[in-house]
Amino acid sequence: MTKKIVRPVQSKDIAIGERIKVEKLSKPIRDFLEETKKDQEILDIGLKMSRQHKKERTESEKLQQELEPIDENI
């Protein structure tokens, strides 16, 4: 018994009816270091904004406490 030799064949997109090349199926190669730098920049911006919003929130809470102190015994 001999096995048949299998050759790679372009697949066909059934919905559109066009042929898909093998190159289109593979994901583009991305550099790990570049991707981590981009992710780190996004995280740094988010952290900076979070700290700024917290600072603004605590200032407004202090002003609110001065104007209308909350009675804990109610």
PDB file with SEQRES, HELIX, SHEET and CRYST1 records, atoms N, CA, C and O in Angstrom:
SEQRES   1 A   74  MET THR LYS LYS ILE VAL ARG PRO VAL GLN SER LYS ASP          
SEQRES   2 A   74  ILE ALA ILE GLY GLU ARG ILE LYS VAL GLU LYS LEU SER          
SEQRES   3 A   74  LYS PRO ILE ARG ASP PHE LEU GLU GLU THR LYS LYS ASP          
SEQRES   4 A   74  GLN GLU ILE LEU ASP ILE GLY LEU LYS MET SER ARG GLN          
SEQRES   5 A   74  HIS LYS LYS GLU ARG THR GLU SER GLU LYS LEU GLN GLN          
SEQRES   6 A   74  GLU LEU GLU PRO ILE ASP GLU ASN ILE                          
HELIX    1 AA1 VAL A   22  LEU A   25  1                                   4    
HELIX    2 AA2 PHE A   32  LEU A   67  1                                  36    
CRYST1    1.000    1.000    1.000  90.00  90.00  90.00 P 1           1          
ATOM      1  N   MET A   1       0.826  -1.173   0.000  1.00  0.00           N  
ATOM      2  CA  MET A   1       0.000   0.000   0.000  1.00  0.00           C  
ATOM      3  C   MET A   1       0.875   1.244   0.000  1.00  0.00           C  
ATOM      4  O   MET A   1       1.814   1.357   0.788  1.00  0.00           O  
ATOM      5  N   THR A   2       0.569   2.141  -0.861  1.00  0.00           N  
ATOM      6  CA  THR A   2       1.299   3.406  -0.898  1.00  0.00           C  
ATOM      7  C   THR A   2       0.349   4.536  -0.542  1.00  0.00           C  
ATOM      8  O   THR A   2      -0.845   4.492  -0.837  1.00  0.00           O  
ATOM      9  N   LYS A   3       0.913   5.545   0.098  1.00  0.00           N  
ATOM     10  CA  LYS A   3       0.103   6.701   0.476  1.00  0.00           C  
ATOM     11  C   LYS A   3       0.111   7.710  -0.653  1.00  0.00           C  
ATOM     12  O   LYS A   3       1.096   7.842  -1.379  1.00  0.00           O  
ATOM     13  N   LYS A   4      -0.977   8.410  -0.790  1.00  0.00           N  
ATOM     14  CA  LYS A   4      -1.053   9.457  -1.794  1.00  0.00           C  
ATOM     15  C   LYS A   4      -0.234  10.659  -1.341  1.00  0.00           C  
ATOM     16  O   LYS A   4      -0.169  10.963  -0.150  1.00  0.00           O  
ATOM     17  N   ILE A   5       0.374  11.322  -2.274  1.00  0.00           N  
ATOM     18  CA  ILE A   5       1.129  12.531  -1.977  1.00  0.00           C  
ATOM     19  C   ILE A   5       0.146  13.698  -1.950  1.00  0.00           C  
ATOM     20  O   ILE A   5      -0.591  13.937  -2.906  1.00  0.00           O  
ATOM     21  N   VAL A   6       0.157  14.414  -0.834  1.00  0.00           N  
ATOM     22  CA  VAL A   6      -0.770  15.528  -0.666  1.00  0.00           C  
ATOM     23  C   VAL A   6      -0.047  16.822  -1.001  1.00  0.00           C  
ATOM     24  O   VAL A   6       1.049  17.077  -0.502  1.00  0.00           O  
ATOM     25  N   ARG A   7      -0.659  17.628  -1.840  1.00  0.00           N  
ATOM     26  CA  ARG A   7      -0.087  18.917  -2.224  1.00  0.00           C  
ATOM     27  C   ARG A   7      -0.953  20.033  -1.642  1.00  0.00           C  
ATOM     28  O   ARG A   7      -2.177  19.914  -1.605  1.00  0.00           O  
ATOM     29  N   PRO A   8      -0.313  21.127  -1.184  1.00  0.00           N  
ATOM     30  CA  PRO A   8      -1.115  22.249  -0.694  1.00  0.00           C  
ATOM     31  C   PRO A   8      -1.863  22.904  -1.849  1.00  0.00           C  
ATOM     32  O   PRO A   8      -1.299  23.138  -2.918  1.00  0.00           O  
ATOM     33  N   VAL A   9      -3.108  23.188  -1.623  1.00  0.00           N  
ATOM     34  CA  VAL A   9      -3.959  23.773  -2.653  1.00  0.00           C  
ATOM     35  C   VAL A   9      -4.575  25.043  -2.095  1.00  0.00           C  
ATOM     36  O   VAL A   9      -4.861  25.131  -0.900  1.00  0.00           O  
ATOM     37  N   GLN A  10      -4.775  26.012  -2.949  1.00  0.00           N  
ATOM     38  CA  GLN A  10      -5.451  27.224  -2.518  1.00  0.00           C  
ATOM     39  C   GLN A  10      -6.883  26.878  -2.152  1.00  0.00           C  
ATOM     40  O   GLN A  10      -7.568  26.148  -2.867  1.00  0.00           O  
ATOM     41  N   SER A  11      -7.318  27.418  -1.022  1.00  0.00           N  
ATOM     42  CA  SER A  11      -8.699  27.166  -0.625  1.00  0.00           C  
ATOM     43  C   SER A  11      -9.610  28.185  -1.300  1.00  0.00           C  
ATOM     44  O   SER A  11      -9.145  29.192  -1.835  1.00  0.00           O  
ATOM     45  N   LYS A  12     -10.892  27.917  -1.267  1.00  0.00           N  
ATOM     46  CA  LYS A  12     -11.849  28.794  -1.925  1.00  0.00           C  
ATOM     47  C   LYS A  12     -12.838  29.302  -0.885  1.00  0.00           C  
ATOM     48  O   LYS A  12     -13.413  28.525  -0.123  1.00  0.00           O  
ATOM     49  N   ASP A  13     -13.027  30.624  -0.867  1.00  0.00           N  
ATOM     50  CA  ASP A  13     -13.998  31.223   0.037  1.00  0.00           C  
ATOM     51  C   ASP A  13     -15.384  30.953  -0.529  1.00  0.00           C  
ATOM     52  O   ASP A  13     -15.733  31.456  -1.597  1.00  0.00           O  
ATOM     53  N   ILE A  14     -16.161  30.171   0.176  1.00  0.00           N  
ATOM     54  CA  ILE A  14     -17.451  29.732  -0.336  1.00  0.00           C  
ATOM     55  C   ILE A  14     -18.436  30.896  -0.421  1.00  0.00           C  
ATOM     56  O   ILE A  14     -19.227  30.965  -1.361  1.00  0.00           O  
ATOM     57  N   ALA A  15     -18.399  31.810   0.549  1.00  0.00           N  
ATOM     58  CA  ALA A  15     -19.370  32.902   0.577  1.00  0.00           C  
ATOM     59  C   ALA A  15     -19.203  33.834  -0.623  1.00  0.00           C  
ATOM     60  O   ALA A  15     -20.191  34.241  -1.233  1.00  0.00           O  
ATOM     61  N   ILE A  16     -17.972  34.169  -0.959  1.00  0.00           N  
ATOM     62  CA  ILE A  16     -17.727  35.114  -2.050  1.00  0.00           C  
ATOM     63  C   ILE A  16     -17.426  34.384  -3.345  1.00  0.00           C  
ATOM     64  O   ILE A  16     -17.762  34.865  -4.427  1.00  0.00           O  
ATOM     65  N   GLY A  17     -16.811  33.252  -3.240  1.00  0.00           N  
ATOM     66  CA  GLY A  17     -16.467  32.490  -4.424  1.00  0.00           C  
ATOM     67  C   GLY A  17     -15.107  32.835  -4.988  1.00  0.00           C  
ATOM     68  O   GLY A  17     -14.807  32.497  -6.133  1.00  0.00           O  
ATOM     69  N   GLU A  18     -14.271  33.509  -4.193  1.00  0.00           N  
ATOM     70  CA  GLU A  18     -12.937  33.834  -4.689  1.00  0.00           C  
ATOM     71  C   GLU A  18     -11.893  32.969  -3.995  1.00  0.00           C  
ATOM     72  O   GLU A  18     -12.121  32.472  -2.892  1.00  0.00           O  
ATOM     73  N   ARG A  19     -10.788  32.798  -4.624  1.00  0.00           N  
ATOM     74  CA  ARG A  19      -9.731  31.960  -4.070  1.00  0.00           C  
ATOM     75  C   ARG A  19      -8.922  32.743  -3.039  1.00  0.00           C  
ATOM     76  O   ARG A  19      -8.653  33.932  -3.209  1.00  0.00           O  
ATOM     77  N   ILE A  20      -8.546  32.059  -1.981  1.00  0.00           N  
ATOM     78  CA  ILE A  20      -7.748  32.658  -0.924  1.00  0.00           C  
ATOM     79  C   ILE A  20      -6.332  32.138  -1.058  1.00  0.00           C  
ATOM     80  O   ILE A  20      -6.110  30.928  -1.111  1.00  0.00           O  
ATOM     81  N   LYS A  21      -5.378  33.046  -1.113  1.00  0.00           N  
ATOM     82  CA  LYS A  21      -3.986  32.625  -1.214  1.00  0.00           C  
ATOM     83  C   LYS A  21      -3.479  32.238   0.166  1.00  0.00           C  
ATOM     84  O   LYS A  21      -3.961  32.740   1.182  1.00  0.00           O  
ATOM     85  N   VAL A  22      -2.518  31.356   0.191  1.00  0.00           N  
ATOM     86  CA  VAL A  22      -1.962  30.856   1.443  1.00  0.00           C  
ATOM     87  C   VAL A  22      -1.315  31.991   2.226  1.00  0.00           C  
ATOM     88  O   VAL A  22      -1.352  31.986   3.456  1.00  0.00           O  
ATOM     89  N   GLU A  23      -0.723  32.967   1.536  1.00  0.00           N  
ATOM     90  CA  GLU A  23      -0.064  34.082   2.212  1.00  0.00           C  
ATOM     91  C   GLU A  23      -1.059  34.912   3.020  1.00  0.00           C  
ATOM     92  O   GLU A  23      -0.704  35.463   4.062  1.00  0.00           O  
ATOM     93  N   LYS A  24      -2.293  35.004   2.547  1.00  0.00           N  
ATOM     94  CA  LYS A  24      -3.301  35.799   3.244  1.00  0.00           C  
ATOM     95  C   LYS A  24      -3.774  35.118   4.524  1.00  0.00           C  
ATOM     96  O   LYS A  24      -4.313  35.778   5.412  1.00  0.00           O  
ATOM     97  N   LEU A  25      -3.582  33.830   4.624  1.00  0.00           N  
ATOM     98  CA  LEU A  25      -4.044  33.104   5.805  1.00  0.00           C  
ATOM     99  C   LEU A  25      -3.111  33.278   6.998  1.00  0.00           C  
ATOM    100  O   LEU A  25      -3.545  33.178   8.146  1.00  0.00           O  
ATOM    101  N   SER A  26      -1.840  33.537   6.735  1.00  0.00           N  
ATOM    102  CA  SER A  26      -0.890  33.660   7.834  1.00  0.00           C  
ATOM    103  C   SER A  26      -0.931  35.070   8.415  1.00  0.00           C  
ATOM    104  O   SER A  26      -1.163  36.042   7.696  1.00  0.00           O  
ATOM    105  N   LYS A  27      -0.704  35.169   9.715  1.00  0.00           N  
ATOM    106  CA  LYS A  27      -0.706  36.456  10.398  1.00  0.00           C  
ATOM    107  C   LYS A  27       0.610  37.177  10.118  1.00  0.00           C  
ATOM    108  O   LYS A  27       1.645  36.534   9.942  1.00  0.00           O  
ATOM    109  N   PRO A  28       0.576  38.504  10.077  1.00  0.00           N  
ATOM    110  CA  PRO A  28       1.827  39.234   9.857  1.00  0.00           C  
ATOM    111  C   PRO A  28       2.753  39.076  11.059  1.00  0.00           C  
ATOM    112  O   PRO A  28       2.297  38.960  12.196  1.00  0.00           O  
ATOM    113  N   ILE A  29       4.025  39.072  10.800  1.00  0.00           N  
ATOM    114  CA  ILE A  29       5.017  38.921  11.866  1.00  0.00           C  
ATOM    115  C   ILE A  29       5.165  40.262  12.576  1.00  0.00           C  
ATOM    116  O   ILE A  29       5.397  41.295  11.949  1.00  0.00           O  
ATOM    117  N   ARG A  30       5.024  40.221  13.904  1.00  0.00           N  
ATOM    118  CA  ARG A  30       5.151  41.436  14.696  1.00  0.00           C  
ATOM    119  C   ARG A  30       6.339  41.290  15.634  1.00  0.00           C  
ATOM    120  O   ARG A  30       6.626  40.205  16.140  1.00  0.00           O  
ATOM    121  N   ASP A  31       7.015  42.396  15.852  1.00  0.00           N  
ATOM    122  CA  ASP A  31       8.164  42.393  16.745  1.00  0.00           C  
ATOM    123  C   ASP A  31       7.660  42.473  18.191  1.00  0.00           C  
ATOM    124  O   ASP A  31       6.887  43.366  18.539  1.00  0.00           O  
ATOM    125  N   PHE A  32       8.101  41.545  19.013  1.00  0.00           N  
ATOM    126  CA  PHE A  32       7.639  41.465  20.398  1.00  0.00           C  
ATOM    127  C   PHE A  32       7.987  42.730  21.172  1.00  0.00           C  
ATOM    128  O   PHE A  32       7.152  43.252  21.911  1.00  0.00           O  
ATOM    129  N   LEU A  33       9.215  43.228  21.010  1.00  0.00           N  
ATOM    130  CA  LEU A  33       9.660  44.401  21.756  1.00  0.00           C  
ATOM    131  C   LEU A  33       8.846  45.640  21.375  1.00  0.00           C  
ATOM    132  O   LEU A  33       8.471  46.428  22.243  1.00  0.00           O  
ATOM    133  N   GLU A  34       8.575  45.809  20.087  1.00  0.00           N  
ATOM    134  CA  GLU A  34       7.777  46.955  19.644  1.00  0.00           C  
ATOM    135  C   GLU A  34       6.365  46.883  20.212  1.00  0.00           C  
ATOM    136  O   GLU A  34       5.816  47.893  20.652  1.00  0.00           O  
ATOM    137  N   GLU A  35       5.786  45.706  20.201  1.00  0.00           N  
ATOM    138  CA  GLU A  35       4.422  45.541  20.714  1.00  0.00           C  
ATOM    139  C   GLU A  35       4.360  45.825  22.216  1.00  0.00           C  
ATOM    140  O   GLU A  35       3.411  46.453  22.686  1.00  0.00           O  
ATOM    141  N   THR A  36       5.360  45.369  22.968  1.00  0.00           N  
ATOM    142  CA  THR A  36       5.348  45.617  24.411  1.00  0.00           C  
ATOM    143  C   THR A  36       5.561  47.096  24.706  1.00  0.00           C  
ATOM    144  O   THR A  36       5.002  47.616  25.672  1.00  0.00           O  
ATOM    145  N   LYS A  37       6.360  47.782  23.891  1.00  0.00           N  
ATOM    146  CA  LYS A  37       6.548  49.225  24.092  1.00  0.00           C  
ATOM    147  C   LYS A  37       5.244  49.974  23.846  1.00  0.00           C  
ATOM    148  O   LYS A  37       4.903  50.890  24.594  1.00  0.00           O  
ATOM    149  N   LYS A  38       4.518  49.589  22.805  1.00  0.00           N  
ATOM    150  CA  LYS A  38       3.232  50.228  22.519  1.00  0.00           C  
ATOM    151  C   LYS A  38       2.255  49.988  23.667  1.00  0.00           C  
ATOM    152  O   LYS A  38       1.566  50.907  24.110  1.00  0.00           O  
ATOM    153  N   ASP A  39       2.201  48.752  24.140  1.00  0.00           N  
ATOM    154  CA  ASP A  39       1.303  48.420  25.250  1.00  0.00           C  
ATOM    155  C   ASP A  39       1.677  49.199  26.507  1.00  0.00           C  
ATOM    156  O   ASP A  39       0.800  49.673  27.229  1.00  0.00           O  
ATOM    157  N   GLN A  40       2.980  49.331  26.772  1.00  0.00           N  
ATOM    158  CA  GLN A  40       3.441  50.043  27.958  1.00  0.00           C  
ATOM    159  C   GLN A  40       3.086  51.523  27.873  1.00  0.00           C  
ATOM    160  O   GLN A  40       2.708  52.124  28.879  1.00  0.00           O  
ATOM    161  N   GLU A  41       3.203  52.121  26.684  1.00  0.00           N  
ATOM    162  CA  GLU A  41       2.828  53.526  26.509  1.00  0.00           C  
ATOM    163  C   GLU A  41       1.344  53.728  26.808  1.00  0.00           C  
ATOM    164  O   GLU A  41       0.963  54.699  27.462  1.00  0.00           O  
ATOM    165  N   ILE A  42       0.518  52.817  26.333  1.00  0.00           N  
ATOM    166  CA  ILE A  42      -0.923  52.914  26.585  1.00  0.00           C  
ATOM    167  C   ILE A  42      -1.210  52.779  28.080  1.00  0.00           C  
ATOM    168  O   ILE A  42      -2.035  53.511  28.627  1.00  0.00           O  
ATOM    169  N   LEU A  43      -0.532  51.847  28.735  1.00  0.00           N  
ATOM    170  CA  LEU A  43      -0.726  51.660  30.174  1.00  0.00           C  
ATOM    171  C   LEU A  43      -0.258  52.880  30.962  1.00  0.00           C  
ATOM    172  O   LEU A  43      -0.899  53.268  31.938  1.00  0.00           O  
ATOM    173  N   ASP A  44       0.860  53.493  30.545  1.00  0.00           N  
ATOM    174  CA  ASP A  44       1.371  54.682  31.229  1.00  0.00           C  
ATOM    175  C   ASP A  44       0.387  55.843  31.126  1.00  0.00           C  
ATOM    176  O   ASP A  44       0.164  56.566  32.097  1.00  0.00           O  
ATOM    177  N   ILE A  45      -0.198  56.014  29.947  1.00  0.00           N  
ATOM    178  CA  ILE A  45      -1.183  57.080  29.760  1.00  0.00           C  
ATOM    179  C   ILE A  45      -2.397  56.829  30.649  1.00  0.00           C  
ATOM    180  O   ILE A  45      -2.913  57.754  31.276  1.00  0.00           O  
ATOM    181  N   GLY A  46      -2.849  55.589  30.703  1.00  0.00           N  
ATOM    182  CA  GLY A  46      -3.994  55.248  31.542  1.00  0.00           C  
ATOM    183  C   GLY A  46      -3.713  55.478  33.020  1.00  0.00           C  
ATOM    184  O   GLY A  46      -4.578  55.966  33.747  1.00  0.00           O  
ATOM    185  N   LEU A  47      -2.513  55.130  33.471  1.00  0.00           N  
ATOM    186  CA  LEU A  47      -2.137  55.332  34.868  1.00  0.00           C  
ATOM    187  C   LEU A  47      -2.079  56.817  35.200  1.00  0.00           C  
ATOM    188  O   LEU A  47      -2.535  57.242  36.261  1.00  0.00           O  
ATOM    189  N   LYS A  48      -1.515  57.602  34.289  1.00  0.00           N  
ATOM    190  CA  LYS A  48      -1.412  59.044  34.504  1.00  0.00           C  
ATOM    191  C   LYS A  48      -2.804  59.669  34.617  1.00  0.00           C  
ATOM    192  O   LYS A  48      -3.047  60.500  35.492  1.00  0.00           O  
ATOM    193  N   MET A  49      -3.708  59.267  33.734  1.00  0.00           N  
ATOM    194  CA  MET A  49      -5.070  59.804  33.774  1.00  0.00           C  
ATOM    195  C   MET A  49      -5.797  59.361  35.038  1.00  0.00           C  
ATOM    196  O   MET A  49      -6.549  60.135  35.631  1.00  0.00           O  
ATOM    197  N   SER A  50      -5.572  58.125  35.446  1.00  0.00           N  
ATOM    198  CA  SER A  50      -6.216  57.610  36.650  1.00  0.00           C  
ATOM    199  C   SER A  50      -5.776  58.395  37.883  1.00  0.00           C  
ATOM    200  O   SER A  50      -6.600  58.756  38.723  1.00  0.00           O  
ATOM    201  N   ARG A  51      -4.486  58.656  37.985  1.00  0.00           N  
ATOM    202  CA  ARG A  51      -3.970  59.428  39.125  1.00  0.00           C  
ATOM    203  C   ARG A  51      -4.502  60.854  39.113  1.00  0.00           C  
ATOM    204  O   ARG A  51      -4.827  61.409  40.163  1.00  0.00           O  
ATOM    205  N   GLN A  52      -4.591  61.452  37.918  1.00  0.00           N  
ATOM    206  CA  GLN A  52      -5.111  62.809  37.806  1.00  0.00           C  
ATOM    207  C   GLN A  52      -6.576  62.858  38.228  1.00  0.00           C  
ATOM    208  O   GLN A  52      -6.976  63.770  38.952  1.00  0.00           O  
ATOM    209  N   HIS A  53      -7.376  61.898  37.790  1.00  0.00           N  
ATOM    210  CA  HIS A  53      -8.791  61.867  38.155  1.00  0.00           C  
ATOM    211  C   HIS A  53      -8.969  61.622  39.653  1.00  0.00           C  
ATOM    212  O   HIS A  53      -9.878  62.176  40.272  1.00  0.00           O  
ATOM    213  N   LYS A  54      -8.104  60.793  40.231  1.00  0.00           N  
ATOM    214  CA  LYS A  54      -8.191  60.538  41.672  1.00  0.00           C  
ATOM    215  C   LYS A  54      -7.881  61.809  42.449  1.00  0.00           C  
ATOM    216  O   LYS A  54      -8.541  62.117  43.442  1.00  0.00           O  
ATOM    217  N   LYS A  55      -6.865  62.548  41.987  1.00  0.00           N  
ATOM    218  CA  LYS A  55      -6.490  63.786  42.661  1.00  0.00           C  
ATOM    219  C   LYS A  55      -7.637  64.792  42.589  1.00  0.00           C  
ATOM    220  O   LYS A  55      -7.955  65.446  43.583  1.00  0.00           O  
ATOM    221  N   GLU A  56      -8.259  64.917  41.412  1.00  0.00           N  
ATOM    222  CA  GLU A  56      -9.398  65.820  41.261  1.00  0.00           C  
ATOM    223  C   GLU A  56     -10.565  65.372  42.132  1.00  0.00           C  
ATOM    224  O   GLU A  56     -11.251  66.200  42.730  1.00  0.00           O  
ATOM    225  N   ARG A  57     -10.790  64.076  42.202  1.00  0.00           N  
ATOM    226  CA  ARG A  57     -11.901  63.542  42.981  1.00  0.00           C  
ATOM    227  C   ARG A  57     -11.687  63.800  44.473  1.00  0.00           C  
ATOM    228  O   ARG A  57     -12.625  64.179  45.174  1.00  0.00           O  
ATOM    229  N   THR A  58     -10.465  63.600  44.960  1.00  0.00           N  
ATOM    230  CA  THR A  58     -10.216  63.803  46.388  1.00  0.00           C  
ATOM    231  C   THR A  58     -10.330  65.277  46.751  1.00  0.00           C  
ATOM    232  O   THR A  58     -10.795  65.604  47.843  1.00  0.00           O  
ATOM    233  N   GLU A  59      -9.917  66.175  45.860  1.00  0.00           N  
ATOM    234  CA  GLU A  59     -10.062  67.605  46.133  1.00  0.00           C  
ATOM    235  C   GLU A  59     -11.532  67.988  46.216  1.00  0.00           C  
ATOM    236  O   GLU A  59     -11.933  68.742  47.103  1.00  0.00           O  
ATOM    237  N   SER A  60     -12.334  67.472  45.293  1.00  0.00           N  
ATOM    238  CA  SER A  60     -13.762  67.806  45.321  1.00  0.00           C  
ATOM    239  C   SER A  60     -14.442  67.184  46.541  1.00  0.00           C  
ATOM    240  O   SER A  60     -15.379  67.770  47.083  1.00  0.00           O  
ATOM    241  N   GLU A  61     -13.990  66.020  46.978  1.00  0.00           N  
ATOM    242  CA  GLU A  61     -14.555  65.400  48.177  1.00  0.00           C  
ATOM    243  C   GLU A  61     -14.204  66.205  49.423  1.00  0.00           C  
ATOM    244  O   GLU A  61     -15.022  66.324  50.334  1.00  0.00           O  
ATOM    245  N   LYS A  62     -12.989  66.760  49.470  1.00  0.00           N  
ATOM    246  CA  LYS A  62     -12.599  67.597  50.610  1.00  0.00           C  
ATOM    247  C   LYS A  62     -13.460  68.853  50.664  1.00  0.00           C  
ATOM    248  O   LYS A  62     -13.914  69.254  51.736  1.00  0.00           O  
ATOM    249  N   LEU A  63     -13.684  69.471  49.510  1.00  0.00           N  
ATOM    250  CA  LEU A  63     -14.532  70.659  49.472  1.00  0.00           C  
ATOM    251  C   LEU A  63     -15.955  70.311  49.896  1.00  0.00           C  
ATOM    252  O   LEU A  63     -16.595  71.086  50.607  1.00  0.00           O  
ATOM    253  N   GLN A  64     -16.445  69.178  49.476  1.00  0.00           N  
ATOM    254  CA  GLN A  64     -17.785  68.738  49.852  1.00  0.00           C  
ATOM    255  C   GLN A  64     -17.868  68.512  51.358  1.00  0.00           C  
ATOM    256  O   GLN A  64     -18.877  68.856  51.975  1.00  0.00           O  
ATOM    257  N   GLN A  65     -16.836  67.945  51.955  1.00  0.00           N  
ATOM    258  CA  GLN A  65     -16.802  67.708  53.403  1.00  0.00           C  
ATOM    259  C   GLN A  65     -16.827  69.028  54.158  1.00  0.00           C  
ATOM    260  O   GLN A  65     -17.476  69.143  55.197  1.00  0.00           O  
ATOM    261  N   GLU A  66     -16.108  70.040  53.627  1.00  0.00           N  
ATOM    262  CA  GLU A  66     -16.080  71.339  54.301  1.00  0.00           C  
ATOM    263  C   GLU A  66     -17.450  72.014  54.233  1.00  0.00           C  
ATOM    264  O   GLU A  66     -17.891  72.628  55.204  1.00  0.00           O  
ATOM    265  N   LEU A  67     -18.118  71.900  53.090  1.00  0.00           N  
ATOM    266  CA  LEU A  67     -19.412  72.557  52.931  1.00  0.00           C  
ATOM    267  C   LEU A  67     -20.523  71.809  53.661  1.00  0.00           C  
ATOM    268  O   LEU A  67     -21.309  72.417  54.387  1.00  0.00           O  
ATOM    269  N   GLU A  68     -20.590  70.516  53.475  1.00  0.00           N  
ATOM    270  CA  GLU A  68     -21.643  69.701  54.079  1.00  0.00           C  
ATOM    271  C   GLU A  68     -21.032  68.452  54.701  1.00  0.00           C  
ATOM    272  O   GLU A  68     -20.925  67.420  54.040  1.00  0.00           O  
ATOM    273  N   PRO A  69     -20.634  68.535  55.953  1.00  0.00           N  
ATOM    274  CA  PRO A  69     -20.074  67.334  56.580  1.00  0.00           C  
ATOM    275  C   PRO A  69     -21.135  66.234  56.690  1.00  0.00           C  
ATOM    276  O   PRO A  69     -22.287  66.498  57.034  1.00  0.00           O  
ATOM    277  N   ILE A  70     -20.736  65.034  56.399  1.00  0.00           N  
ATOM    278  CA  ILE A  70     -21.651  63.894  56.454  1.00  0.00           C  
ATOM    279  C   ILE A  70     -21.661  63.357  57.879  1.00  0.00           C  
ATOM    280  O   ILE A  70     -20.619  63.030  58.447  1.00  0.00           O  
ATOM    281  N   ASP A  71     -22.867  63.273  58.442  1.00  0.00           N  
ATOM    282  CA  ASP A  71     -22.992  62.757  59.802  1.00  0.00           C  
ATOM    283  C   ASP A  71     -23.111  61.240  59.727  1.00  0.00           C  
ATOM    284  O   ASP A  71     -24.046  60.718  59.122  1.00  0.00           O  
ATOM    285  N   GLU A  72     -22.177  60.542  60.332  1.00  0.00           N  
ATOM    286  CA  GLU A  72     -22.125  59.080  60.274  1.00  0.00           C  
ATOM    287  C   GLU A  72     -23.170  58.438  61.189  1.00  0.00           C  
ATOM    288  O   GLU A  72     -23.470  57.254  61.030  1.00  0.00           O  
ATOM    289  N   ASN A  73     -23.727  59.183  62.136  1.00  0.00           N  
ATOM    290  CA  ASN A  73     -24.648  58.615  63.116  1.00  0.00           C  
ATOM    291  C   ASN A  73     -26.085  58.522  62.608  1.00  0.00           C  
ATOM    292  O   ASN A  73     -26.934  57.965  63.303  1.00  0.00           O  
ATOM    293  N   ILE A  74     -26.376  59.029  61.466  1.00  0.00           N  
ATOM    294  CA  ILE A  74     -27.757  59.020  60.961  1.00  0.00           C  
ATOM    295  C   ILE A  74     -28.142  57.657  60.481  1.00  0.00           C  
ATOM    296  O   ILE A  74     -29.266  57.458  60.022  1.00  0.00           O  
TER     297      ILE A  74                                                      
END                                                                             
